CSV table of C-alpha atoms and ligand atoms in Angstrom, one decimal:
chain,number,residue,atom,x,y,z
N,1,MET,CA,10.7,0.6,-26.4
N,2,LEU,CA,13.0,1.1,-23.5
N,3,SER,CA,14.6,4.6,-23.7
N,4,MET,CA,18.4,4.6,-23.4
N,5,ASN,CA,18.5,7.2,-20.8
N,6,ARG,CA,18.3,7.0,-16.9
N,7,PRO,CA,14.9,7.8,-15.6
N,8,GLU,CA,14.8,11.6,-14.3
N,9,ILE,CA,14.2,12.1,-10.5
N,10,LEU,CA,12.9,15.4,-10.0
N,11,ASN,CA,11.6,17.6,-7.3
N,12,ILE,CA,8.0,19.0,-7.8
N,13,ASP,CA,7.3,22.5,-9.6
N,14,LYS,CA,4.5,23.4,-12.2
N,15,ALA,CA,6.4,22.3,-15.1
N,16,ILE,CA,6.8,18.7,-13.6
N,17,VAL,CA,3.2,18.5,-12.8
N,18,ASP,CA,2.4,19.4,-16.4
N,19,ASN,CA,4.8,17.0,-17.6
N,20,ALA,CA,3.5,14.2,-15.3
N,21,VAL,CA,-0.1,15.1,-16.6
N,22,SER,CA,0.8,15.1,-20.2
N,23,LEU,CA,2.4,11.6,-19.7
N,24,TRP,CA,-0.7,10.1,-18.0
N,25,GLN,CA,-2.9,11.5,-20.5
N,26,ALA,CA,-0.5,9.9,-23.3
N,27,GLY,CA,-1.1,6.5,-21.5
N,28,GLN,CA,2.5,6.5,-20.1
N,29,LEU,CA,3.5,5.3,-16.3
N,30,VAL,CA,4.8,8.3,-13.8
N,31,ALA,CA,6.1,7.0,-10.4
N,32,PHE,CA,5.2,9.3,-7.7
N,33,PRO,CA,5.1,9.7,-3.8
N,34,THR,CA,2.4,9.1,-1.3
N,35,GLU,CA,2.5,9.2,2.3
N,36,THR,CA,2.7,5.2,2.5
N,37,VAL,CA,4.9,4.1,-0.4
N,38,TYR,CA,5.8,5.2,-4.1
N,39,GLY,CA,3.0,4.6,-6.5
N,40,LEU,CA,3.6,3.5,-10.4
N,41,GLY,CA,0.5,5.6,-11.7
N,42,ALA,CA,-1.4,5.3,-15.0
N,43,ASP,CA,-4.7,6.8,-16.0
N,44,ALA,CA,-7.1,4.4,-14.4
N,45,ALA,CA,-9.8,5.1,-17.3
N,46,ASN,CA,-7.4,3.8,-19.8
N,47,GLY,CA,-7.2,0.0,-20.4
N,48,GLU,CA,-4.0,-0.2,-22.2
N,49,ALA,CA,-2.0,2.1,-19.7
N,50,VAL,CA,-3.5,-0.1,-16.9
N,51,ALA,CA,-2.3,-3.1,-18.7
N,52,ARG,CA,1.4,-1.3,-18.9
N,53,VAL,CA,1.3,-1.5,-15.3
N,54,PHE,CA,1.1,-5.1,-15.0
N,55,SER,CA,3.3,-5.8,-17.7
N,56,ILE,CA,6.1,-3.7,-16.2
N,57,LYS,CA,5.5,-5.0,-12.7
N,58,ASP,CA,5.3,-8.7,-14.1
N,59,ARG,CA,2.0,-8.8,-12.0
N,60,SER,CA,-0.6,-11.4,-12.4
N,61,LYS,CA,-3.7,-10.0,-14.2
N,62,PHE,CA,-5.8,-10.9,-11.3
N,63,ASN,CA,-4.3,-8.7,-8.7
N,64,PRO,CA,-6.6,-5.4,-8.8
N,65,LEU,CA,-5.1,-2.0,-8.3
N,66,ILE,CA,-5.7,0.9,-6.2
N,67,VAL,CA,-7.2,4.2,-7.8
N,68,HIS,CA,-6.1,7.4,-6.4
N,69,VAL,CA,-8.3,10.5,-6.7
N,70,ALA,CA,-7.9,13.8,-5.2
N,71,GLU,CA,-11.5,14.4,-4.3
N,72,VAL,CA,-14.4,12.5,-2.6
N,73,ALA,CA,-16.7,13.7,-5.4
N,74,ILE,CA,-14.7,12.0,-8.1
N,75,ALA,CA,-14.5,8.9,-6.1
N,76,GLN,CA,-18.4,8.9,-6.1
N,77,ARG,CA,-18.5,8.8,-9.8
N,78,TYR,CA,-16.8,5.5,-9.9
N,79,VAL,CA,-18.3,3.4,-7.0
N,80,GLN,CA,-21.7,2.8,-5.2
N,81,TRP,CA,-21.3,5.3,-2.2
N,82,ASN,CA,-22.8,4.5,1.2
N,83,LYS,CA,-23.0,5.8,4.5
N,84,LEU,CA,-20.2,3.9,6.2
N,85,ALA,CA,-18.0,5.3,3.2
N,86,ASP,CA,-19.0,8.9,4.5
N,87,LYS,CA,-18.2,8.1,8.0
N,88,LEU,CA,-14.6,6.4,7.1
N,89,VAL,CA,-13.8,9.1,4.7
N,90,GLU,CA,-14.6,11.9,7.1
N,91,ALA,CA,-12.2,10.3,9.7
N,92,PHE,CA,-9.4,8.9,7.3
N,93,TRP,CA,-9.3,10.8,4.2
N,94,PRO,CA,-7.1,12.2,2.9
N,95,GLY,CA,-4.8,9.1,4.4
N,96,PRO,CA,-3.7,5.6,4.2
N,97,LEU,CA,-7.3,4.1,4.1
N,98,THR,CA,-8.5,2.3,1.0
N,99,LEU,CA,-12.1,1.6,0.4
N,100,VAL,CA,-13.1,-1.4,-1.6
N,101,MET,CA,-16.8,-0.8,-3.1
N,102,LYS,CA,-19.1,-1.9,-5.6
N,103,ARG,CA,-18.5,-0.3,-9.3
N,104,ARG,CA,-21.1,2.1,-10.4
N,105,VAL,CA,-22.7,0.8,-13.7
N,106,PHE,CA,-21.2,3.3,-15.7
N,107,CYS,CA,-17.9,3.4,-14.0
N,108,PRO,CA,-15.5,4.9,-16.5
N,109,ILE,CA,-12.5,3.1,-14.8
N,110,SER,CA,-10.9,0.5,-16.9
N,111,GLU,CA,-12.1,-3.1,-15.7
N,112,LEU,CA,-8.6,-4.1,-15.9
N,113,ALA,CA,-7.8,-2.0,-12.5
N,114,SER,CA,-10.9,-4.0,-10.7
N,115,ALA,CA,-9.2,-7.5,-12.4
N,116,GLY,CA,-12.6,-8.2,-13.5
N,117,SER,CA,-14.6,-8.0,-10.4
N,118,ASP,CA,-17.4,-5.9,-9.6
N,119,THR,CA,-15.6,-3.9,-6.8
N,120,LEU,CA,-13.0,-1.0,-6.9
N,121,ALA,CA,-10.4,-0.1,-4.6
N,122,ILE,CA,-10.0,3.9,-4.0
N,123,ARG,CA,-8.2,6.2,-1.6
N,124,ILE,CA,-7.0,9.9,-1.3
N,125,PRO,CA,-3.5,10.3,-0.5
N,126,SER,CA,-2.6,12.7,1.9
N,127,ASN,CA,1.0,13.5,0.5
N,128,PRO,CA,1.0,17.1,-1.0
N,129,VAL,CA,3.0,16.2,-4.0
N,130,ALA,CA,0.3,13.2,-4.6
N,131,LEU,CA,-2.5,15.6,-4.2
N,132,GLN,CA,-1.0,18.3,-6.5
N,133,LEU,CA,-0.7,15.9,-9.3
N,134,LEU,CA,-3.9,14.3,-8.9
N,135,LYS,CA,-5.7,17.7,-8.8
N,136,ALA,CA,-3.9,18.9,-12.1
N,137,PHE,CA,-4.8,15.4,-13.6
N,138,GLY,CA,-8.4,15.5,-12.6
N,139,GLY,CA,-9.3,11.8,-12.9
N,140,GLY,CA,-8.4,8.5,-11.3
N,141,ILE,CA,-4.9,7.4,-11.2
N,142,ALA,CA,-4.3,3.6,-10.7
N,143,ALA,CA,-1.3,2.8,-8.9
N,144,PRO,CA,0.3,-0.3,-7.4
N,145,SER,CA,3.1,0.2,-5.1
N,146,ALA,CA,6.3,1.0,-7.6
N,147,ASN,CA,8.0,-2.4,-7.3
N,148,ARG,CA,8.4,-5.4,-9.2
N,149,SER,CA,5.9,-8.2,-8.3
N,150,GLY,CA,6.6,-9.8,-4.8
N,151,ARG,CA,9.3,-7.6,-4.2
N,152,VAL,CA,9.4,-4.8,-1.3
N,153,SER,CA,7.5,-1.8,-1.5
N,154,PRO,CA,9.6,1.3,-2.5
N,155,THR,CA,9.8,4.3,0.1
N,156,THR,CA,12.2,6.6,-1.7
N,157,ALA,CA,12.5,7.7,-5.4
N,158,GLN,CA,15.8,5.8,-5.5
N,159,HIS,CA,14.2,2.5,-4.7
N,160,VAL,CA,11.9,3.0,-7.7
N,161,THR,CA,14.8,3.4,-10.2
N,162,GLU,CA,16.5,0.5,-8.6
N,163,GLU,CA,13.4,-1.5,-9.4
N,164,PHE,CA,12.7,-0.4,-13.0
N,165,GLY,CA,15.8,1.5,-14.2
N,166,ASP,CA,15.2,3.1,-17.5
N,167,ALA,CA,12.0,1.1,-18.0
N,168,ILE,CA,9.8,4.1,-16.4
N,169,LYS,CA,10.1,7.8,-17.9
N,170,LEU,CA,9.7,9.9,-15.0
N,171,VAL,CA,10.0,9.4,-11.3
N,172,ILE,CA,8.8,12.2,-9.2
N,173,ASP,CA,10.8,12.7,-5.9
N,174,GLY,CA,9.0,13.7,-3.0
N,175,GLY,CA,11.5,12.4,-0.5
N,176,PRO,CA,11.0,9.7,1.8
N,177,CYS,CA,7.3,8.4,2.3
N,178,SER,CA,6.2,9.6,6.0
N,179,LEU,CA,4.6,6.2,6.8
N,180,GLY,CA,6.6,3.9,4.9
N,181,LEU,CA,3.9,1.2,4.7
N,182,GLU,CA,1.0,0.6,2.2
N,183,SER,CA,-2.4,1.5,2.8
N,184,THR,CA,-4.8,-0.3,5.1
N,185,VAL,CA,-7.3,-1.9,2.6
N,186,ILE,CA,-11.0,-2.4,3.8
N,187,ASP,CA,-13.8,-3.9,2.1
N,188,ILE,CA,-17.0,-2.0,2.6
N,189,SER,CA,-19.0,-3.7,-0.6
N,190,THR,CA,-21.0,-6.2,1.5
N,191,ASP,CA,-22.8,-5.9,4.9
N,192,THR,CA,-20.0,-7.3,6.9
N,193,PRO,CA,-16.7,-5.0,6.4
N,194,ALA,CA,-13.5,-7.0,6.0
N,195,LEU,CA,-10.0,-5.8,6.9
N,196,LEU,CA,-8.3,-7.0,3.7
N,197,ARG,CA,-4.7,-5.5,4.5
N,198,PRO,CA,-3.7,-4.1,7.9
N,199,GLY,CA,-2.1,-0.8,7.8
N,200,SER,CA,-1.3,2.6,9.4
N,201,VAL,CA,-5.1,3.0,10.2
N,202,THR,CA,-5.3,0.4,12.5
N,203,ARG,CA,-8.0,-2.2,12.9
N,204,LYS,CA,-9.0,-0.6,16.7
N,205,ALA,CA,-9.6,2.6,15.2
N,206,LEU,CA,-11.8,1.1,12.2
N,207,GLU,CA,-14.0,-1.0,14.8
N,208,GLU,CA,-14.4,1.8,17.2
N,209,LEU,CA,-15.8,4.0,14.4
N,210,ILE,CA,-17.9,1.3,12.7
N,211,TYR,CA,-19.1,-0.5,16.0
N,212,PRO,CA,-19.1,2.7,18.2
N,213,LYS,CA,-19.7,1.7,22.0
N,214,ASP,CA,-22.9,3.6,22.8
N,215,ASP,CA,-25.6,2.2,24.6
N,216,LYS,CA,-28.0,1.3,21.9
N,217,GLN,CA,-25.3,-0.5,20.3
N,218,LYS,CA,-25.2,-3.1,23.6
N,219,VAL,CA,-28.2,-4.8,22.4
N,220,VAL,CA,-26.9,-5.7,19.0
N,221,ALA,CA,-23.4,-6.3,20.6
N,222,ALA,CA,-24.8,-9.3,22.3
N,223,ALA,CA,-25.4,-10.8,18.8
N,224,ALA,CA,-22.6,-9.2,16.8
N,225,LYS,CA,-18.9,-9.3,17.8
N,226,ARG,CA,-18.3,-5.8,16.4
N,227,GLU,CA,-15.1,-6.9,15.0
N,228,LEU,CA,-13.9,-6.6,11.4
N,229,ARG,CA,-13.8,-9.8,9.4
N,230,VAL,CA,-10.2,-10.9,8.6
N,231,PRO,CA,-10.2,-12.9,5.6
N,232,GLU,CA,-7.9,-16.1,6.0
N,233,PRO,CA,-4.9,-16.0,3.3
N,234,ASN,CA,-5.7,-19.5,2.2
N,235,GLU,CA,-9.6,-19.4,2.7
N,236,GLY,CA,-10.6,-20.4,-1.0
N,237,ASP,CA,-10.1,-17.7,-3.5
N,238,PRO,CA,-8.7,-15.0,-1.6
N,239,LYS,CA,-11.0,-11.5,-2.2
N,240,SER,CA,-7.5,-9.4,-2.1
N,241,PRO,CA,-4.7,-11.1,-3.7
N,242,GLY,CA,-2.6,-8.9,-1.8
N,243,MET,CA,-3.2,-11.2,1.2
N,244,MET,CA,-1.2,-14.2,-0.6
N,245,ALA,CA,1.4,-15.3,2.0
N,246,SER,CA,4.3,-15.0,-0.6
N,247,HIS,CA,4.2,-11.4,-1.0
N,248,TYR,CA,7.0,-8.8,0.1
N,249,LYS,CA,10.1,-11.0,-0.3
N,250,PRO,CA,13.6,-10.2,0.1
N,251,SER,CA,16.0,-12.4,-2.0
N,252,ILE,CA,17.7,-14.0,1.3
N,253,PRO,CA,15.8,-15.7,4.1
N,254,VAL,CA,14.0,-13.7,6.7
N,255,ARG,CA,14.2,-15.1,10.2
N,256,LEU,CA,11.3,-13.9,12.7
N,257,TYR,CA,11.4,-13.8,16.5
N,258,ALA,CA,15.1,-13.9,16.7
N,259,ASP,CA,16.6,-13.8,20.3
N,260,THR,CA,20.2,-14.8,18.9
N,261,VAL,CA,21.8,-13.7,15.8
N,262,ALA,CA,24.8,-15.4,14.0
N,263,ALA,CA,27.9,-13.7,12.9
N,264,ASP,CA,27.0,-14.2,9.1
N,265,GLU,CA,23.5,-12.8,9.7
N,266,ALA,CA,22.0,-9.4,9.2
N,267,LEU,CA,19.9,-7.9,12.1
N,268,LEU,CA,16.6,-6.0,11.8
N,269,ALA,CA,16.7,-4.9,15.3
N,270,PHE,CA,13.9,-3.0,17.4
N,271,GLY,CA,14.1,-1.4,20.8
N,272,PRO,CA,16.7,0.1,23.2
N,273,GLU,CA,18.7,-3.4,23.3
N,274,PRO,CA,19.4,-5.0,19.9
N,275,LEU,CA,21.0,-8.2,19.8
N,276,ALA,CA,24.8,-8.3,19.6
N,277,GLY,CA,27.0,-10.1,17.1
N,278,ALA,CA,25.3,-9.5,13.6
N,279,ALA,CA,27.4,-8.9,10.5
N,280,ASN,CA,25.3,-5.7,9.9
N,281,THR,CA,22.5,-4.2,12.1
N,282,LEU,CA,19.6,-1.6,11.7
N,283,ASN,CA,17.4,-0.6,14.3
N,284,LEU,CA,13.8,-0.2,13.1
N,285,SER,CA,13.2,1.9,16.3
N,286,PRO,CA,15.9,2.3,18.9
N,287,LYS,CA,13.1,4.0,21.4
N,288,GLY,CA,10.7,0.8,20.6
N,289,ASP,CA,8.1,2.9,18.6
N,290,VAL,CA,6.0,0.9,16.1
N,291,ILE,CA,5.1,3.9,13.9
N,292,GLU,CA,8.8,4.8,13.5
N,293,ALA,CA,9.4,1.2,12.9
N,294,ALA,CA,6.8,1.0,10.0
N,295,SER,CA,8.2,4.2,8.2
N,296,ASN,CA,11.9,2.4,8.3
N,297,LEU,CA,10.6,-1.2,7.5
N,298,PHE,CA,10.8,-1.6,3.7
N,299,ALA,CA,13.8,0.7,3.4
N,300,PHE,CA,15.9,-1.2,6.0
N,301,LEU,CA,14.7,-4.9,4.7
N,302,ARG,CA,16.2,-3.3,1.2
N,303,ALA,CA,19.2,-2.3,2.7
N,304,LEU,CA,20.0,-5.6,4.3
N,305,ASP,CA,18.9,-7.9,1.4
N,306,LYS,CA,22.6,-8.5,0.5
N,307,PRO,CA,23.8,-12.0,-0.8
N,308,GLU,CA,26.8,-11.7,1.5
N,309,TYR,CA,24.4,-12.1,4.6
N,310,LYS,CA,22.8,-15.7,5.0
N,311,ALA,CA,19.7,-14.3,6.3
N,312,ILE,CA,17.9,-11.4,7.8
N,313,ALA,CA,17.2,-12.0,11.7
N,314,VAL,CA,14.4,-9.9,12.8
N,315,MET,CA,13.8,-9.2,16.6
N,316,PRO,CA,10.1,-9.3,18.2
N,317,ILE,CA,8.1,-6.5,17.4
N,318,PRO,CA,4.9,-5.8,19.3
N,319,ALA,CA,2.0,-6.6,17.2
N,320,GLU,CA,-0.3,-3.9,18.4
N,321,GLY,CA,-1.7,-1.0,16.5
N,322,VAL,CA,0.6,-0.4,13.4
N,323,GLY,CA,2.5,-3.3,14.7
N,324,GLU,CA,-0.3,-5.5,13.3
N,325,ALA,CA,0.7,-4.5,9.6
N,326,ILE,CA,4.3,-4.9,10.5
N,327,ALA,CA,3.7,-8.3,11.7
N,328,ASP,CA,1.7,-9.1,8.6
N,329,ARG,CA,4.4,-7.9,6.2
N,330,LEU,CA,7.3,-9.7,8.0
N,331,ARG,CA,5.2,-12.8,8.1
N,332,ARG,CA,4.9,-12.6,4.2
N,333,ALA,CA,8.6,-11.6,3.9
N,334,SER,CA,9.6,-14.9,5.7
N,335,ALA,CA,7.1,-17.2,3.8
Y,1,TXA,O1,-0.3,2.4,0.2
Y,1,TXA,C1,-0.9,2.0,-0.7
Y,1,TXA,O2,-1.9,1.6,-0.7
Y,1,TXA,C2,0.0,2.0,-2.1
Y,1,TXA,C3,0.1,3.6,-2.4
Y,1,TXA,C4,1.0,3.4,-4.0
Y,1,TXA,O3,-1.2,3.8,-2.7
Y,1,TXA,N1,-0.4,1.2,-3.0
Y,1,TXA,C5,-0.5,-0.2,-3.0
Y,1,TXA,O4,-0.8,-1.0,-4.1
Y,1,TXA,O5,0.1,-0.8,-2.2
Y,1,TXA,P1,-0.9,-2.5,-4.5
Y,1,TXA,O6,-1.4,-2.5,-5.9
Y,1,TXA,O7,0.6,-2.9,-4.3
Y,1,TXA,O8,-1.7,-3.0,-3.4
Y,1,TXA,C6,-3.1,-3.0,-3.5
Y,1,TXA,C7,-3.8,-4.0,-2.5
Y,1,TXA,C8,-3.8,-5.4,-2.8
Y,1,TXA,O9,-3.4,-6.1,-1.6
Y,1,TXA,C9,-4.8,-5.8,-3.7
Y,1,TXA,O10,-5.1,-7.1,-4.0
Y,1,TXA,C10,-5.8,-4.7,-3.0
Y,1,TXA,O11,-5.3,-3.7,-2.8
Y,1,TXA,N2,-7.1,-4.6,-3.9
Y,1,TXA,C11,-7.2,-3.6,-5.1
Y,1,TXA,N3,-8.4,-3.7,-5.6
Y,1,TXA,C12,-9.0,-4.5,-4.9
Y,1,TXA,C13,-10.5,-4.6,-5.0
Y,1,TXA,N4,-11.2,-4.4,-5.8
Y,1,TXA,N5,-10.8,-5.9,-4.2
Y,1,TXA,C14,-10.0,-6.4,-3.1
Y,1,TXA,N6,-8.7,-6.1,-3.0
Y,1,TXA,C15,-8.5,-4.9,-3.8
Y,2,MG,MG1,2.3,-3.8,-3.6
């Protein structure tokens, strides 16, 4: 049953934390901020609550969810831990890195969160509001980005209410997300780690940590390329369905690598010299900084996604560092 009231948008205090925890314990959904994007959270151990997430998002049941926890010790109860996980966690948790690992035999997390596979995706977010909520809850919260399937991820509480109206009871407002781009997803469930989704923790940072360039490794390096495997989007059955080409789609066309712009187009600009002549221009980063651009990407795509424009023209953005993740999301937006 949908309530007739608008969802509340609240700033965090003890009463709100208690409210969120009670809703989670009752199998309800609560949207909350993370440093990446807003998540639509459910008790990950409650199959019905997890099913509610899929249904409200109109999401294919075969797309697994990320489980959010407050502490490494909790993650270790869910998945088969390994040395590489220790290394990655020491460097990047809490933060925008999701680890895909094998589920433990007696993993209490709903199989639906794994979409039936024997792996589970986990992360500890660094956003203080998210951590406060997760600590109070104690267990794992399964949370996809709080948008309807195939739409741009929300980076403010306002975006979440635009997506779902009154269909969720509580949206916790932690202000705009500091990073604005979903977490990097790395699969370390096999001997050859694969980058399933680029993000703010860059491929370079991961490769340097996983394949350190010390002398001993030079011999090995001759045989192995010391690079993360990147699964092709259309390579058989994609391991991470989030890799599918048609995600992150505004409702009007997105035109990449624009070097001119038409009067009936909106312009997503980058750098100190935005193209002239667009119906509306938003500049991801006037100073040409890819991190600033990442934090603005989804909010600006949303703002320019208006039927009065024929398309969103996007200026070229360097695909290095976080730029790889921006290029990835823009490619999907234009697919
Ligand atoms: O930054 C984020 O990761 C945000 C915030 C809320 O934490 N969450 C998010 O969730 O982006 P979602 O559901 O929109 O994307 C999760 C990604 C998808 O690409 C999904 O396919 C992949 O993680 N994934 C989840 N579990 C997986 C698993 N067991 N194996 C492989 N990929 C998995
Ligand atoms: Mg998503």
